[in-house]
Amino acid sequence: MRQTVYITGHKKPDTDSIMSAIAYADLKNRLGEYEAIPIRLGKLSQESRFVLDYFGVKPPEIKESMKLTVGDLSFDKGTIIDPSIPIRKAWDTFQKGATNSLTVVDNDGEIVGIASLSNITKSYMDVWDDRILGRAHTPVDNIIDVLAAKIIYLGEEDPTFPGRMMVFAMGGSKEDLKDIFTDGDIVIAGNRTDYDIILKQNISLLILTNGTGLSDEVIEIAKENKVAVISTEYNTFMTSRLLPMTIPVSQVMTTENLIYFKTDDTLDVVRDAMAKSRFRSYPVVDATKKVVGSVSRYHLISSNKKKLILVDHNERNQSIDDIDEAEIIEIIDHHRVANILTTSPVFFRAEPVGSTATIISEMYLESGIRPSREIAGILCAAIISDTLLFRSPTTTDTDKRILDRMSKIAGINPEEFADKMFRAGTSLKGKSAKDLIEGDIKTFTIGDANVRVGQVFTMNPEELVPIMDDLKKQMAAKIKERGEDTFVLVLTDIFNQRSELLVVGEYYDDIQEEFGELTPNGTINAEGVLSRKKQVIPKLTAAIIKA
């Protein structure tokens, strides 16, 4: 069985981050190395959603934690039973040694109780009265199954057993026996000649032992008196011993304060619950509350961390919050090497190209695997997005060569597709200031300063003017909330190849001095600036270090 590995881009995912995760998972699956699952750490941007819809590709699921959950364990299949089965059958299951507890479920597969080995053994030790079968609403089928009995007469309706269990082992006249029986009794009898007397006593069930049968005449008496009759090969002693074991398991199962786990429960939750109880195994249910297996302490001891591959980032604060809970096995990136720590050697591929999707495309070609039209399409979109269709200074000849090759597989014209994608992705209609400051955002540590840098691409910069004041207020509130020093929002006009910087917080004057003059809107003019990574971050670093 292949190991599962999760592949993720950074928080506030852009198109390159999303598409690279999907494409690399596809490559890993086709190579047969892992069961690769692409995930994302935030909402899809307008642009990413357009790309996925355009090529008909399913978006990755959001994953908020790398902590192990019950669903990540190779837990046991578990044994589920119906509440009506006899405890004898439950005991037989325990005797096979496969489990120490049985999960009792209803017709919908939802858990209604747990029958443990101790529940069953306790039932053997209890001194029960002789009316237990009636109180437990024991079905006659249970009695037939446990005694391996043959039906002689059952009637149209299943009998009920309001009376006692008794062994008829005495003789005498009808007069002598009239006070022996009570209404609804279950009578166990061997090979006798006075069955007619017994059948006329308003009993509910006659159990014949040692394979005894009845004559047609006596069977007619049973029918007239509506008494069910069955015959078992067991002798009278064994029959009387087995009869109490026909009660349904619902009579002895635990129904209160049930301890069971959901597949999305973290192992921390499981450990705490197990520490407060002494059961050997516990049921596991899925999101619909249906039982899917059982988990024990052994599974916790033998569990390993989730495996994780990072694409399009290698900074700790840009990755999933509890990244220490995962085992990083690979990093594929086109950014600077930052502060990710690993517990063991990893495969790290970083290239100075314009897009992580360029590297993923190279890896397809190197492996001799041709991507599908859909995968080639989303790789093209990621390269176009991150290089701004080669307008970004991060663009390399490798990006151009790979886009040309992948666009032929995808069957698209890069220029025409870029126009559609950018128009769909940069429209600001209906967007609030909060939407913009929660969008494509990354945090950086520069010297002693914590700086939040966002970027908004638009082909209609004038759409930002009405919400500029609100943007400043929300940016100030965000860095105050996060304990950060500066928020820089880069407003990029793609086709005019220029940006404006909206700066809130510390280092405003230093940043203005580094970039240039103010605009009438109070933003800092940044002619020719398109790339956050290659143009904005180096200048911010220089400004803050000099301050």
XYZ file of C-alpha atoms in Angstrom:
547
model
C 0.000 0.000 0.000
C 1.411 3.388 -1.037
C 2.022 5.991 1.643
C -0.097 9.128 1.634
C 1.640 12.448 1.109
C 0.025 15.887 1.152
C 1.227 18.588 -1.233
C 0.562 22.207 -0.357
C 1.383 25.702 -1.442
C 1.525 28.689 0.886
C -1.126 30.527 2.863
C -3.197 33.057 0.912
C -2.595 30.874 -2.147
C -2.078 32.429 -5.544
C -2.528 30.684 -8.890
C 1.031 29.308 -9.002
C 0.660 27.839 -5.504
C -2.659 26.103 -6.237
C -1.818 24.797 -9.700
C 1.655 23.583 -8.707
C 0.194 21.544 -5.835
C -2.391 19.935 -8.121
C 0.089 19.216 -10.926
C 2.807 17.825 -8.655
C 0.296 15.529 -6.944
C -0.734 14.281 -10.396
C 2.912 13.606 -11.289
C 3.580 11.764 -8.015
C 0.496 9.600 -8.478
C 1.407 8.740 -12.048
C 4.947 7.823 -10.990
C 3.417 5.522 -8.353
C 5.634 6.888 -5.600
C 2.900 7.980 -3.189
C -0.816 8.429 -2.798
C -0.452 12.176 -3.329
C -3.213 14.544 -2.218
C -3.088 18.255 -3.122
C -4.345 20.615 -0.411
C -4.638 24.374 0.030
C -4.259 26.674 3.023
C -6.827 29.301 2.137
C -9.578 30.503 -0.168
C -9.203 30.395 -3.921
C -8.582 33.708 -5.647
C -10.841 34.854 -8.483
C -8.061 34.073 -10.902
C -7.447 30.555 -9.565
C -11.141 29.750 -9.640
C -11.369 30.940 -13.248
C -8.434 28.688 -14.232
C -9.850 25.606 -12.522
C -13.270 26.154 -14.057
C -11.775 26.814 -17.485
C -9.890 23.500 -17.543
C -12.438 21.516 -15.530
C -10.074 20.680 -12.666
C -11.309 20.037 -9.135
C -9.863 22.446 -6.533
C -7.775 21.014 -3.680
C -9.471 20.568 -0.329
C -8.694 23.054 2.433
C -6.632 21.531 5.234
C -6.095 23.500 8.420
C -3.889 21.131 10.388
C -1.220 18.491 9.885
C -1.952 16.828 13.197
C -2.643 13.142 12.861
C -6.298 12.218 13.049
C -7.975 8.878 13.576
C -8.669 8.739 9.846
C -4.914 8.755 9.173
C -4.385 5.552 11.169
C -4.542 2.038 9.809
C -7.207 1.177 12.351
C -8.923 -2.193 12.511
C -11.963 -2.923 10.443
C -13.858 -3.619 13.651
C -16.825 -5.889 14.248
C -20.334 -4.493 14.162
C -23.433 -6.378 15.237
C -27.180 -5.909 15.370
C -28.763 -5.274 18.793
C -30.976 -8.332 18.398
C -28.305 -11.008 18.034
C -28.058 -13.440 20.973
C -25.239 -13.010 23.452
C -24.158 -16.552 22.618
C -23.197 -15.350 19.127
C -21.327 -12.413 20.648
C -19.431 -14.789 22.911
C -18.474 -16.971 19.951
C -17.037 -13.863 18.229
C -14.926 -13.039 21.279
C -13.710 -16.613 21.470
C -12.137 -16.237 18.018
C -9.790 -13.683 19.578
C -10.171 -11.059 16.860
C -11.616 -8.358 19.097
C -12.436 -7.440 22.680
C -15.467 -5.302 22.004
C -18.336 -5.286 19.559
C -19.982 -2.162 18.225
C -23.750 -2.393 18.203
C -25.426 -0.442 15.394
C -28.985 0.231 14.274
C -30.438 -0.250 10.800
C -28.839 3.004 9.631
C -25.396 1.873 10.732
C -25.257 4.374 13.612
C -23.804 3.319 16.931
C -26.310 2.524 19.700
C -24.107 0.642 22.142
C -20.901 -1.237 22.846
C -20.780 -4.870 23.949
C -17.455 -5.610 25.591
C -16.061 -8.935 26.707
C -16.699 -7.885 30.294
C -20.373 -7.231 29.491
C -20.784 -10.782 28.241
C -18.796 -12.488 31.016
C -20.705 -10.504 33.627
C -23.934 -11.807 32.141
C -22.731 -15.364 32.803
C -21.909 -14.521 36.411
C -25.167 -12.745 37.194
C -27.864 -14.834 38.881
C -30.809 -14.089 36.649
C -34.410 -14.854 37.432
C -36.335 -17.195 35.197
C -38.296 -14.475 33.384
C -35.334 -12.800 31.684
C -36.287 -13.879 28.141
C -39.547 -11.973 28.312
C -38.035 -8.848 29.856
C -35.323 -8.833 27.190
C -37.920 -9.171 24.384
C -35.997 -12.186 23.097
C -37.080 -13.112 19.555
C -37.890 -16.773 18.944
C -35.313 -16.750 16.129
C -32.583 -16.295 18.742
C -33.759 -19.415 20.574
C -33.911 -21.414 17.347
C -30.428 -20.270 16.296
C -28.666 -20.872 19.608
C -30.282 -24.283 20.146
C -29.892 -25.198 16.449
C -33.516 -26.220 16.749
C -35.988 -27.618 14.262
C -39.387 -25.913 14.052
C -42.313 -28.250 14.655
C -44.988 -25.567 14.952
C -44.562 -21.791 15.161
C -47.871 -20.205 14.279
C -48.566 -17.148 12.202
C -47.226 -14.658 14.750
C -43.897 -14.852 16.566
C -44.504 -15.867 20.177
C -43.672 -13.685 23.166
C -42.416 -15.088 26.447
C -43.970 -13.355 29.454
C -43.603 -16.421 31.658
C -40.760 -18.360 33.245
C -38.138 -20.737 31.915
C -38.646 -24.172 33.400
C -37.603 -27.806 32.976
C -40.518 -30.239 33.147
C -38.975 -33.236 34.923
C -41.780 -34.589 37.018
C -44.753 -36.898 36.666
C -48.310 -36.989 37.980
C -51.870 -36.535 36.937
C -53.345 -33.487 35.271
C -54.692 -32.464 38.646
C -51.259 -32.760 40.236
C -49.704 -30.496 37.573
C -52.295 -27.734 37.345
C -50.426 -25.344 39.660
C -46.988 -26.011 38.196
C -47.347 -23.847 35.074
C -48.037 -20.125 34.704
C -49.199 -18.211 31.640
C -46.567 -17.813 28.932
C -44.016 -20.244 30.385
C -41.201 -21.703 28.283
C -41.075 -25.413 29.026
C -38.099 -27.689 28.349
C -39.065 -31.359 28.176
C -37.449 -34.663 27.188
C -39.059 -37.747 25.671
C -42.454 -37.964 27.414
C -45.957 -39.251 26.770
C -47.912 -36.457 28.460
C -47.232 -33.563 26.059
C -50.950 -33.069 25.645
C -51.173 -32.036 29.298
C -48.311 -29.566 28.945
C -49.703 -28.017 25.741
C -53.046 -27.283 27.421
C -51.451 -25.195 30.228
C -51.370 -21.868 28.334
C -47.601 -21.943 27.939
C -45.866 -19.997 25.133
C -43.148 -22.403 23.958
C -42.369 -26.092 24.316
C -38.725 -27.066 23.698
C -38.170 -30.770 23.073
C -34.668 -32.113 23.793
C -32.606 -34.965 22.383
C -34.211 -34.521 18.957
C -37.642 -35.617 20.208
C -40.615 -35.238 17.847
C -44.418 -35.094 18.193
C -47.187 -37.094 16.639
C -49.595 -35.364 14.264
C -52.300 -35.613 16.898
C -50.214 -33.786 19.500
C -49.171 -31.146 16.970
C -52.848 -30.417 16.405
C -53.231 -29.864 20.161
C -50.311 -27.363 19.999
C -52.025 -25.513 17.144
C -55.368 -25.422 18.968
C -53.677 -23.912 22.042
C -51.360 -21.658 20.023
C -48.220 -23.071 21.628
C -44.983 -22.901 19.610
C -42.986 -26.133 19.546
C -39.317 -26.636 18.579
C -36.941 -29.584 18.899
C -33.190 -29.508 19.591
C -30.530 -32.213 19.551
C -29.082 -30.881 22.811
C -29.941 -32.784 25.994
C -32.018 -31.173 28.695
C -29.019 -29.955 30.725
C -27.363 -28.235 27.761
C -30.652 -26.780 26.565
C -31.385 -25.219 29.949
C -27.851 -23.865 30.088
C -27.972 -22.318 26.614
C -31.481 -20.871 26.842
C -30.502 -17.760 28.898
C -27.812 -17.066 26.291
C -30.475 -16.393 23.672
C -31.297 -12.948 25.021
C -30.343 -10.118 22.619
C -27.045 -8.348 23.128
C -29.007 -5.107 23.605
C -29.857 -6.404 27.091
C -26.228 -6.354 28.266
C -24.508 -3.730 26.062
C -23.318 -0.388 27.408
C -25.509 2.454 26.172
C -24.547 5.401 28.391
C -21.398 7.551 28.236
C -20.201 5.711 25.150
C -16.616 6.434 24.179
C -16.023 6.441 20.454
C -14.044 8.585 18.042
C -14.701 10.371 14.778
C -12.321 9.971 11.861
C -11.412 13.672 12.110
C -10.569 13.561 15.841
C -6.910 14.375 16.457
C -4.709 11.882 18.285
C -4.392 14.352 21.173
C -8.126 14.011 21.763
C -7.907 10.230 21.471
C -5.005 9.932 23.915
C -6.791 12.040 26.537
C -9.957 9.960 26.257
C -8.093 6.652 26.374
C -6.137 7.768 29.449
C -9.412 8.173 31.334
C -10.843 4.760 30.404
C -9.736 1.144 30.343
C -11.338 -0.293 27.222
C -9.070 -2.225 24.888
C -10.562 -0.810 21.700
C -12.939 1.956 20.721
C -15.354 2.354 17.785
C -14.567 4.810 14.991
C -17.363 6.624 13.133
C -17.297 8.721 9.972
C -18.884 12.100 9.299
C -22.306 10.456 8.878
C -21.916 8.711 12.282
C -21.652 5.299 10.652
C -19.191 2.902 12.237
C -16.129 2.309 10.052
C -13.807 0.417 12.394
C -12.141 0.390 15.789
C -8.959 1.872 17.235
C -6.796 0.769 20.156
C -3.739 2.058 22.012
C -1.534 0.010 19.729
C -2.520 2.155 16.761
C -1.365 5.301 18.581
C 2.023 3.797 19.384
C 2.611 2.671 15.801
C 1.490 5.937 14.141
C 3.848 8.112 12.075
C 3.693 11.790 11.193
C 1.899 12.878 8.046
C 4.203 13.348 5.089
C 4.219 16.793 3.489
C 5.643 18.322 0.320
C 5.901 22.116 0.085
C 5.571 23.866 -3.257
C 6.007 27.562 -4.036
C 7.285 28.422 -0.543
C 9.848 27.475 2.070
C 9.182 30.043 4.796
C 7.746 28.720 8.034
C 5.287 31.584 8.568
C 3.852 31.077 5.066
C 3.103 27.405 5.617
C 0.518 25.479 7.598
C 0.404 26.569 11.258
C 1.314 23.264 12.901
C 3.965 22.282 10.371
C 6.033 20.663 13.156
C 3.387 17.931 13.292
C 4.342 16.856 9.754
C 7.391 15.240 8.184
C 8.546 17.405 5.291
C 9.981 15.174 2.569
C 10.317 17.568 -0.394
C 10.372 21.276 -1.216
C 9.888 22.606 -4.752
C 10.252 26.384 -4.948
C 11.502 29.404 -6.890
C 11.952 31.784 -3.955
C 14.854 32.539 -1.633
C 15.846 29.850 0.865
C 14.295 30.839 4.181
C 13.675 29.316 7.619
C 11.964 25.957 7.195
C 13.514 23.339 9.485
C 13.328 19.617 8.775
C 14.015 16.619 10.995
C 15.736 14.609 8.257
C 17.313 15.209 4.834
C 14.837 16.249 2.154
C 14.693 16.570 -1.611
C 14.947 20.345 -2.175
C 14.654 21.745 -5.703
C 14.857 25.502 -6.049
C 15.463 27.292 -9.337
C 15.664 31.012 -10.165
C 12.721 30.962 -12.549
C 9.508 32.930 -12.685
C 7.134 30.257 -11.457
C 7.111 27.024 -9.466
C 4.902 25.635 -12.238
C 7.899 25.981 -14.563
C 9.879 23.602 -12.332
C 6.972 21.153 -12.087
C 6.681 21.193 -15.889
C 10.382 20.408 -16.174
C 9.946 17.475 -13.816
C 7.189 16.066 -16.038
C 9.480 16.288 -19.055
C 12.438 14.807 -17.160
C 10.350 11.832 -16.028
C 9.167 11.097 -19.554
C 5.520 11.618 -18.589
C 3.298 13.788 -20.777
C 0.820 15.808 -18.707
C -2.842 15.691 -19.650
C -4.399 18.645 -21.450
C -5.957 19.793 -18.166
C -2.704 19.615 -16.176
C -0.739 21.279 -18.968
C -3.404 23.998 -19.035
C -3.217 24.829 -15.344
C 0.609 24.812 -15.500
C 0.410 27.350 -18.346
C -1.967 29.488 -16.294
C 0.408 29.437 -13.294
C 3.407 30.464 -15.420
C 1.422 33.255 -17.096
C 0.131 34.444 -13.707
C 3.465 34.498 -11.856
C 5.430 36.048 -14.749
C 2.587 38.383 -15.736
C 2.923 36.918 -19.230
C 6.675 37.642 -19.192
C 6.282 41.273 -18.093
C 7.729 40.450 -14.648
C 11.510 40.812 -14.228
C 11.515 37.330 -12.652
C 10.848 35.873 -16.109
C 13.556 33.638 -17.559
C 14.115 31.991 -20.907
C 13.199 28.708 -19.209
C 9.725 30.066 -18.394
C 9.216 31.087 -22.024
C 10.405 27.753 -23.385
C 8.249 25.734 -20.960
C 5.132 27.855 -21.602
C 5.540 27.369 -25.345
C 5.777 23.612 -24.905
C 2.937 23.247 -22.393
C 0.568 25.547 -24.304
C 0.792 23.202 -27.298
C -0.254 20.265 -25.105
C -3.046 22.336 -23.543
C -4.200 23.621 -26.923
C -4.320 27.288 -25.911
C -3.007 30.576 -27.263
C -1.076 32.068 -24.289
C -1.821 35.710 -25.149
C -5.552 35.150 -25.642
C -5.835 33.008 -22.535
C -3.835 35.530 -20.478
C -6.246 38.311 -21.420
C -9.246 36.224 -20.306
C -7.575 35.119 -17.094
C -6.316 38.529 -16.008
C -9.646 40.202 -16.725
C -11.480 37.547 -14.711
C -8.952 37.611 -11.906
C -8.380 41.333 -11.467
C -11.913 42.659 -11.505
C -12.510 44.542 -8.256
C -16.252 44.923 -8.684
C -18.061 43.906 -5.535
C -14.844 43.552 -3.527
C -14.517 45.201 -0.147
C -11.380 46.536 1.513
C -11.395 43.487 3.751
C -11.392 41.183 0.719
C -8.245 42.889 -0.590
C -6.248 42.804 2.648
C -7.139 39.137 3.177
C -6.166 38.138 -0.356
C -2.674 37.489 -1.739
C -0.763 38.297 1.451
C 2.628 37.128 2.698
C 4.496 38.014 5.889
C 8.242 38.611 6.006
C 10.751 39.108 8.804
C 13.171 41.847 7.772
C 15.744 42.573 10.449
C 13.713 43.069 13.617
C 10.585 44.086 11.716
C 7.579 41.932 10.871
C 6.199 43.149 7.550
C 2.954 42.112 5.855
C 3.066 42.475 2.082
C 0.015 42.036 -0.121
C -0.445 42.444 -3.820
C -3.533 43.338 -5.824
C -3.430 43.018 -9.609
C -5.867 45.016 -11.652
C -6.425 46.173 -15.207
C -8.673 48.932 -13.834
C -6.697 50.769 -11.087
C -9.342 53.495 -10.782
C -11.664 50.937 -9.121
C -9.518 51.216 -5.961
C -10.017 54.954 -5.396
C -13.437 54.794 -3.653
C -12.205 52.300 -1.043
C -8.697 53.744 -0.416
C -9.521 55.261 3.009
C -11.190 52.073 4.167
C -8.172 50.102 2.999
C -5.859 52.172 5.215
C -8.093 51.698 8.274
C -8.343 47.959 7.785
C -4.601 47.601 7.173
C -3.826 49.490 10.398
C -6.262 47.294 12.340
C -4.727 44.131 10.895
C -1.117 44.872 11.914
C -2.275 45.993 15.349
C -4.175 42.733 15.750
C -1.197 40.642 14.578
C 1.485 42.604 16.436
C 3.258 43.479 13.175
C 5.129 46.654 12.254
C 4.189 47.485 8.679
C 1.580 46.629 6.064
C 2.499 47.242 2.422
C -0.219 46.694 -0.183
C 1.190 46.661 -3.715
C -1.404 47.856 -6.230
C -0.163 46.577 -9.597
C -1.356 47.709 -13.010
C -0.337 44.721 -15.113
C -0.399 46.080 -18.624
C 0.917 49.573 -17.845
C 3.739 47.853 -15.954
C 3.669 49.974 -12.833
C 2.602 49.717 -9.203
C 1.599 51.951 -6.352
C 2.440 51.126 -2.745
C -0.082 51.781 0.010
C 1.944 51.770 3.237
C 0.580 51.738 6.805
C 2.661 51.540 9.980
C 6.368 51.986 10.623
C 9.065 52.897 8.041
C 6.746 54.930 5.793
C 9.318 57.662 5.068
C 12.116 55.151 4.561
C 10.028 53.136 2.085
C 9.021 56.280 0.181
C 12.655 57.362 -0.071
C 13.587 53.936 -1.469
C 10.822 53.746 -4.084
C 10.024 57.273 -5.217
C 7.526 60.136 -5.160
C 3.952 60.185 -3.860
C 0.898 60.023 -6.105
C -2.141 62.292 -5.714
C -3.872 59.412 -3.904
C -1.206 59.352 -1.181
C 0.351 56.141 -2.421
C 4.026 55.661 -3.286
C 4.701 55.545 -7.008
C 6.681 52.510 -8.209
C 7.186 52.721 -11.957
C 8.198 49.440 -13.576
C 7.588 47.462 -10.394
C 5.572 44.295 -10.943
C 7.221 41.548 -8.869
C 6.748 41.380 -5.113
C 9.576 38.878 -4.763
C 12.209 40.374 -7.034
C 11.422 44.087 -6.876
C 9.359 44.943 -3.806
C 10.956 42.757 -1.107
C 14.596 43.721 -1.918
C 13.752 47.435 -1.777
C 11.713 47.012 1.431
C 14.656 45.153 2.936
C 17.052 47.943 1.982
C 14.728 50.632 3.363
C 14.129 48.905 6.711
C 17.761 47.880 7.250
C 18.903 51.483 6.641
C 16.272 52.908 9.031
